[in-house]
Amino acid sequence: MEKIPYKIYLSENEIPKQWYNVRADMKNKPAPLLNPGTLKPMTLEELSGVFCTELAKQELDDTTPYIDIPEEIRDFYKMYRPSPLVRAYCLEKELGTPAKIYYKFEGNNTSGSHKLNSAIAQAYYAKKQGLKGVTTETGAGQWGTALSMACAYLGLDCKVFMVKCSYEQKPFRREVMRTYGADVTPSPSATTEVGRKILAEHPDTTGSLGCAISEAVEVAVKSDGYRYVLGSVLSQVLLHQSVIGLEAKTALDKYGVKPDVVIGCAGGGSNLGGLISPFIGEKLRGEADYEFIAVEPASCPSLTRGRYAYDFCDTGMVCPLAKMYTLGSSFIPSANHAGGLRYHGMSSVLSQLYDDGLITARSVEQTAVFEAAEKFARIEGILPAPESSHAIRVAIDEALKCKETGEEKTILFGLTGTGYFDMVAYQKFNDGEMSDYIPTDEDLKPGFEAMPKVNL
Amino acid sequence: MEKIPYKIYLSENEIPKQWYNVRADMKNKPAPLLNPGTLKPMTLEELSGVFCTELAKQELDDTTPYIDIPEEIRDFYKMYRPSPLVRAYCLEKELGTPAKIYYKFEGNNTSGSHKLNSAIAQAYYAKKQGLKGVTTETGAGQWGTALSMACAYLGLDCKVFMVKCSYEQKPFRREVMRTYGADVTPSPSATTEVGRKILAEHPDTTGSLGCAISEAVEVAVKSDGYRYVLGSVLSQVLLHQSVIGLEAKTALDKYGVKPDVVIGCAGGGSNLGGLISPFIGEKLRGEADYEFIAVEPASCPSLTRGRYAYDFCDTGMVCPLAKMYTLGSSFIPSANHAGGLRYHGMSSVLSQLYDDGLITARSVEQTAVFEAAEKFARIEGILPAPESSHAIRVAIDEALKCKETGEEKTILFGLTGTGYFDMVAYQKFNDGEMSDYIPTDEDLKPGFEAMPKVNL
């Protein structure tokens, strides 16, 4: 067997021609979105008021295993894909581990993350439907940047509600979005009804994804020719993100490599869901077995400490209800939480897989995450996003376990993006001012209590 | 002929195994560095007091055409090279030009630019010589980041003097360097003799590369086990940067493509010199002809308005004298100058080639540069560094000329890096607050008058 290079680049022709829809292979399908008024499953017509029609169809489709990627989207993918699958030779050597470590690096594009994979898809369908523009929320700013880029490319208007604390911590993210022609508003804002309501109740709030979603949905529904788009959580997003896993698997297959463990950070689940998709597909079909680890922040532990229940997707409670592992839509991570991964719930697909015992989850504290990030940056030469560094932390931990046991496990993790716009957080870490905070059971109680009483 | 992909990636084995030393093929060699005291050419011994011995040798070697790249450096290159050669299909379409546009993209690494190519080489030789660390200056911050990364990888100490206005405009650059373990000081500083002298004379100065070089050299010379390293201007740097051009040529050759015009931004000349090296080699040997365009800011026009003369390389006049196109070591670009490319002089190699009429030069104003940058970002999906955008501007201008004339020219330009840490400048542009300033002949006079009187 030929020596595996540091970076495996597929050719342009090997960019997937179809997305893989994991739901088609799930025996226990993810629970449907519910209309918050009637508590009945959302129909295509209802969903189409909020989402582009084609995306609403994808959201409801849990039977078609492969969905063609339109040529125009593939052309856009060619500008930054295939993304490299990297063999972490330097990290392995530094750790002295017999484990073989690979990472799929999605940060080699200006949005700085994997989010662009779904942004271009969603913008494309909006354009095709003849819309004027789209609205969205963004937390750490990666999704907003990705959507701005996709909209600039297609000539669509783009309105972004950015969680206020991120807006303040990351002024330059806003400028990138503006350079791509987007309109960026810190959330909660006085520009929407729901924003004004939240501000009246919590004048000092630094915002949350849940608030920003409510504002973006309100603007989409009230504006002519606009729809709302979302960067994570939804099943359609996991569908688009399957390109990550499909490319990773094609690259590994070329060298006859099969991962034992697949690790991804998990906020809403877009990266993890995309990365594991072809592998979990094989597991669901009984063709192969893998261990999957979702890594989440100890300060926002939806899988490890949340409840599996129907919940509101947003703070303003204007969205459909989703069944997911959740901390409650009123949950906001403590102010010392530095990275992304701050959504209160988790993708319905991943929640169901987790509930079925097909994937595992682990929570990590942020100082340990930044230690891993800094080590990785110095050894592998890439300054990682705090989000991605959750996966790095657990990949290193697993590799160190192998050092103890002597196991030669093959570890694959998702390096979702770069941390170039997260230097305020790195500065805190460099100055020794970063702390950990694990919410107490008391802290979690209000979120659980505020959940809707529809859990049948 | 197979359709040319959006991105041509060479394989790891195609990373050059030797650097190309263009001086070996120059009939008129670049003038030697002079000892500022004796006005005689610097000897290896003299140079070795400032630079690592191996690098001093490379600096003096104008006869060896190919120099082996040590295995350890090639291993580091494998972490981020080969860099992609991109066919700008989207930009061509948007411009409606018959020209074919290619760019060699050097920004896919955490330093955000091509500077890493020389940083790892210089750090490697310092390590091999058993030094404790290196000192340097940085302007826009790309070189300092690159050197910090290389030093972190090799376990070397790294002291960076950062031009004060960049230090203030780019606080996050400093944090990246700190994350890589570097010590960063705004220049001029009170930590050096030359810094204190400059501050006494110009208490309000926002600094210049010339000042920062003087400080870094002083610290290197006065500290045990340290040497000074420099990210541009020097012939050794152009040697290391030849990997850019060598890879670009290999990629183009694969598809039988020969560029008509090669365009690069030029500050000290490291990128342009590296990009054109194998092409100008062919031109020097009479094997092929190409047009070369050096693009510089109208606010710091060393080639287009400077003098070809021996000059000080630094403000403190502690460095050897170099013969180059220069605006004088006291020249500081006007405060409204937003990007890098602010050095008063130009690589001796490029200066000689320019003086011999083998390359041409053009200056552009910064609002036109940022217009090109924004257009490029929206169409090609990469937010470019202001420096790189000088080359984009002229590439677009050349492509538009082809649209008028109907010529199907092949244009190759260097996209040296990304602008993720330049959002203060983009913000100015987005807010319509960016202006142009072309120095008057009066403005240039003091720089010329302060040049040393050694021009024989």
PDB file of N, CA and C in Angstrom, chain B residues 202-233:
ATOM      1  N   HIS B 202      10.493  61.406  17.082  1.00  0.00           N
ATOM      2  CA  HIS B 202       9.130  61.412  16.509  1.00  0.00           C
ATOM      3  C   HIS B 202       8.158  60.751  17.489  1.00  0.00           C
ATOM      4  N   PRO B 203       7.824  61.464  18.560  1.00  0.00           N
ATOM      5  CA  PRO B 203       7.016  60.812  19.616  1.00  0.00           C
ATOM      6  C   PRO B 203       5.656  60.302  19.110  1.00  0.00           C
ATOM      7  N   ASP B 204       5.129  60.889  18.029  1.00  0.00           N
ATOM      8  CA  ASP B 204       3.797  60.487  17.567  1.00  0.00           C
ATOM      9  C   ASP B 204       3.831  59.487  16.421  1.00  0.00           C
ATOM     10  N   THR B 205       5.013  58.990  16.092  1.00  0.00           N
ATOM     11  CA  THR B 205       5.099  58.112  14.927  1.00  0.00           C
ATOM     12  C   THR B 205       4.241  56.854  15.106  1.00  0.00           C
ATOM     13  N   THR B 206       3.636  56.435  14.006  1.00  0.00           N
ATOM     14  CA  THR B 206       2.879  55.184  14.052  1.00  0.00           C
ATOM     15  C   THR B 206       3.755  54.035  13.590  1.00  0.00           C
ATOM     16  N   GLY B 207       5.026  54.303  13.429  1.00  0.00           N
ATOM     17  CA  GLY B 207       5.977  53.247  13.106  1.00  0.00           C
ATOM     18  C   GLY B 207       6.106  52.980  11.624  1.00  0.00           C
ATOM     19  N   SER B 208       7.108  52.202  11.294  1.00  0.00           N
ATOM     20  CA  SER B 208       7.329  51.798   9.907  1.00  0.00           C
ATOM     21  C   SER B 208       8.119  50.503   9.941  1.00  0.00           C
ATOM     22  N   LEU B 209       8.127  49.804   8.823  1.00  0.00           N
ATOM     23  CA  LEU B 209       8.918  48.583   8.756  1.00  0.00           C
ATOM     24  C   LEU B 209      10.388  48.886   9.024  1.00  0.00           C
ATOM     25  N   GLY B 210      10.846  50.028   8.512  1.00  0.00           N
ATOM     26  CA  GLY B 210      12.236  50.411   8.704  1.00  0.00           C
ATOM     27  C   GLY B 210      12.615  50.526  10.177  1.00  0.00           C
ATOM     28  N   CYS B 211      11.720  51.124  10.987  1.00  0.00           N
ATOM     29  CA  CYS B 211      11.970  51.224  12.443  1.00  0.00           C
ATOM     30  C   CYS B 211      11.999  49.841  13.073  1.00  0.00           C
ATOM     31  N   ALA B 212      11.008  49.044  12.727  1.00  0.00           N
ATOM     32  CA  ALA B 212      10.856  47.743  13.370  1.00  0.00           C
ATOM     33  C   ALA B 212      12.044  46.844  13.048  1.00  0.00           C
ATOM     34  N   ILE B 213      12.568  46.959  11.821  1.00  0.00           N
ATOM     35  CA  ILE B 213      13.752  46.181  11.444  1.00  0.00           C
ATOM     36  C   ILE B 213      14.925  46.569  12.352  1.00  0.00           C
ATOM     37  N   SER B 214      15.109  47.883  12.526  1.00  0.00           N
ATOM     38  CA  SER B 214      16.230  48.332  13.363  1.00  0.00           C
ATOM     39  C   SER B 214      16.134  47.745  14.768  1.00  0.00           C
ATOM     40  N   GLU B 215      14.931  47.757  15.328  1.00  0.00           N
ATOM     41  CA  GLU B 215      14.775  47.233  16.685  1.00  0.00           C
ATOM     42  C   GLU B 215      15.065  45.728  16.733  1.00  0.00           C
ATOM     43  N   ALA B 216      14.521  45.006  15.754  1.00  0.00           N
ATOM     44  CA  ALA B 216      14.700  43.551  15.749  1.00  0.00           C
ATOM     45  C   ALA B 216      16.172  43.185  15.573  1.00  0.00           C
ATOM     46  N   VAL B 217      16.870  43.932  14.697  1.00  0.00           N
ATOM     47  CA  VAL B 217      18.300  43.654  14.490  1.00  0.00           C
ATOM     48  C   VAL B 217      19.071  43.931  15.774  1.00  0.00           C
ATOM     49  N   GLU B 218      18.747  45.043  16.424  1.00  0.00           N
ATOM     50  CA  GLU B 218      19.457  45.381  17.668  1.00  0.00           C
ATOM     51  C   GLU B 218      19.324  44.263  18.708  1.00  0.00           C
ATOM     52  N   VAL B 219      18.110  43.780  18.890  1.00  0.00           N
ATOM     53  CA  VAL B 219      17.891  42.727  19.887  1.00  0.00           C
ATOM     54  C   VAL B 219      18.634  41.450  19.492  1.00  0.00           C
ATOM     55  N   ALA B 220      18.622  41.132  18.202  1.00  0.00           N
ATOM     56  CA  ALA B 220      19.304  39.909  17.752  1.00  0.00           C
ATOM     57  C   ALA B 220      20.798  39.997  18.016  1.00  0.00           C
ATOM     58  N   VAL B 221      21.357  41.147  17.668  1.00  0.00           N
ATOM     59  CA  VAL B 221      22.802  41.294  17.781  1.00  0.00           C
ATOM     60  C   VAL B 221      23.239  41.327  19.246  1.00  0.00           C
ATOM     61  N   LYS B 222      22.394  41.892  20.108  1.00  0.00           N
ATOM     62  CA  LYS B 222      22.775  42.028  21.525  1.00  0.00           C
ATOM     63  C   LYS B 222      22.419  40.799  22.371  1.00  0.00           C
ATOM     64  N   SER B 223      21.617  39.865  21.834  1.00  0.00           N
ATOM     65  CA  SER B 223      21.207  38.719  22.648  1.00  0.00           C
ATOM     66  C   SER B 223      22.003  37.487  22.244  1.00  0.00           C
ATOM     67  N   ASP B 224      22.348  36.702  23.250  1.00  0.00           N
ATOM     68  CA  ASP B 224      23.113  35.494  23.000  1.00  0.00           C
ATOM     69  C   ASP B 224      22.197  34.426  22.395  1.00  0.00           C
ATOM     70  N   GLY B 225      22.657  33.813  21.305  1.00  0.00           N
ATOM     71  CA  GLY B 225      21.874  32.705  20.723  1.00  0.00           C
ATOM     72  C   GLY B 225      20.696  33.142  19.882  1.00  0.00           C
ATOM     73  N   TYR B 226      20.708  34.394  19.438  1.00  0.00           N
ATOM     74  CA  TYR B 226      19.617  34.884  18.590  1.00  0.00           C
ATOM     75  C   TYR B 226      20.172  35.376  17.258  1.00  0.00           C
ATOM     76  N   ARG B 227      19.382  35.269  16.223  1.00  0.00           N
ATOM     77  CA  ARG B 227      19.708  35.920  14.966  1.00  0.00           C
ATOM     78  C   ARG B 227      18.446  36.617  14.478  1.00  0.00           C
ATOM     79  N   TYR B 228      18.685  37.511  13.521  1.00  0.00           N
ATOM     80  CA  TYR B 228      17.590  38.270  12.939  1.00  0.00           C
ATOM     81  C   TYR B 228      17.119  37.563  11.662  1.00  0.00           C
ATOM     82  N   VAL B 229      15.810  37.530  11.445  1.00  0.00           N
ATOM     83  CA  VAL B 229      15.288  36.983  10.190  1.00  0.00           C
ATOM     84  C   VAL B 229      14.323  37.997   9.584  1.00  0.00           C
ATOM     85  N   LEU B 230      14.165  37.952   8.279  1.00  0.00           N
ATOM     86  CA  LEU B 230      13.405  38.977   7.553  1.00  0.00           C
ATOM     87  C   LEU B 230      12.488  38.289   6.540  1.00  0.00           C
ATOM     88  N   GLY B 231      11.270  38.815   6.390  1.00  0.00           N
ATOM     89  CA  GLY B 231      10.267  38.126   5.587  1.00  0.00           C
ATOM     90  C   GLY B 231      10.226  38.497   4.125  1.00  0.00           C
ATOM     91  N   SER B 232      11.002  39.489   3.726  1.00  0.00           N
ATOM     92  CA  SER B 232      10.945  39.904   2.326  1.00  0.00           C
ATOM     93  C   SER B 232      12.277  40.537   1.948  1.00  0.00           C
ATOM     94  N   VAL B 233      12.324  41.192   0.819  1.00  0.00           N
ATOM     95  CA  VAL B 233      13.445  42.010   0.355  1.00  0.00           C
ATOM     96  C   VAL B 233      14.709  41.191   0.042  1.00  0.00           C
TER      97      VAL B 233
END
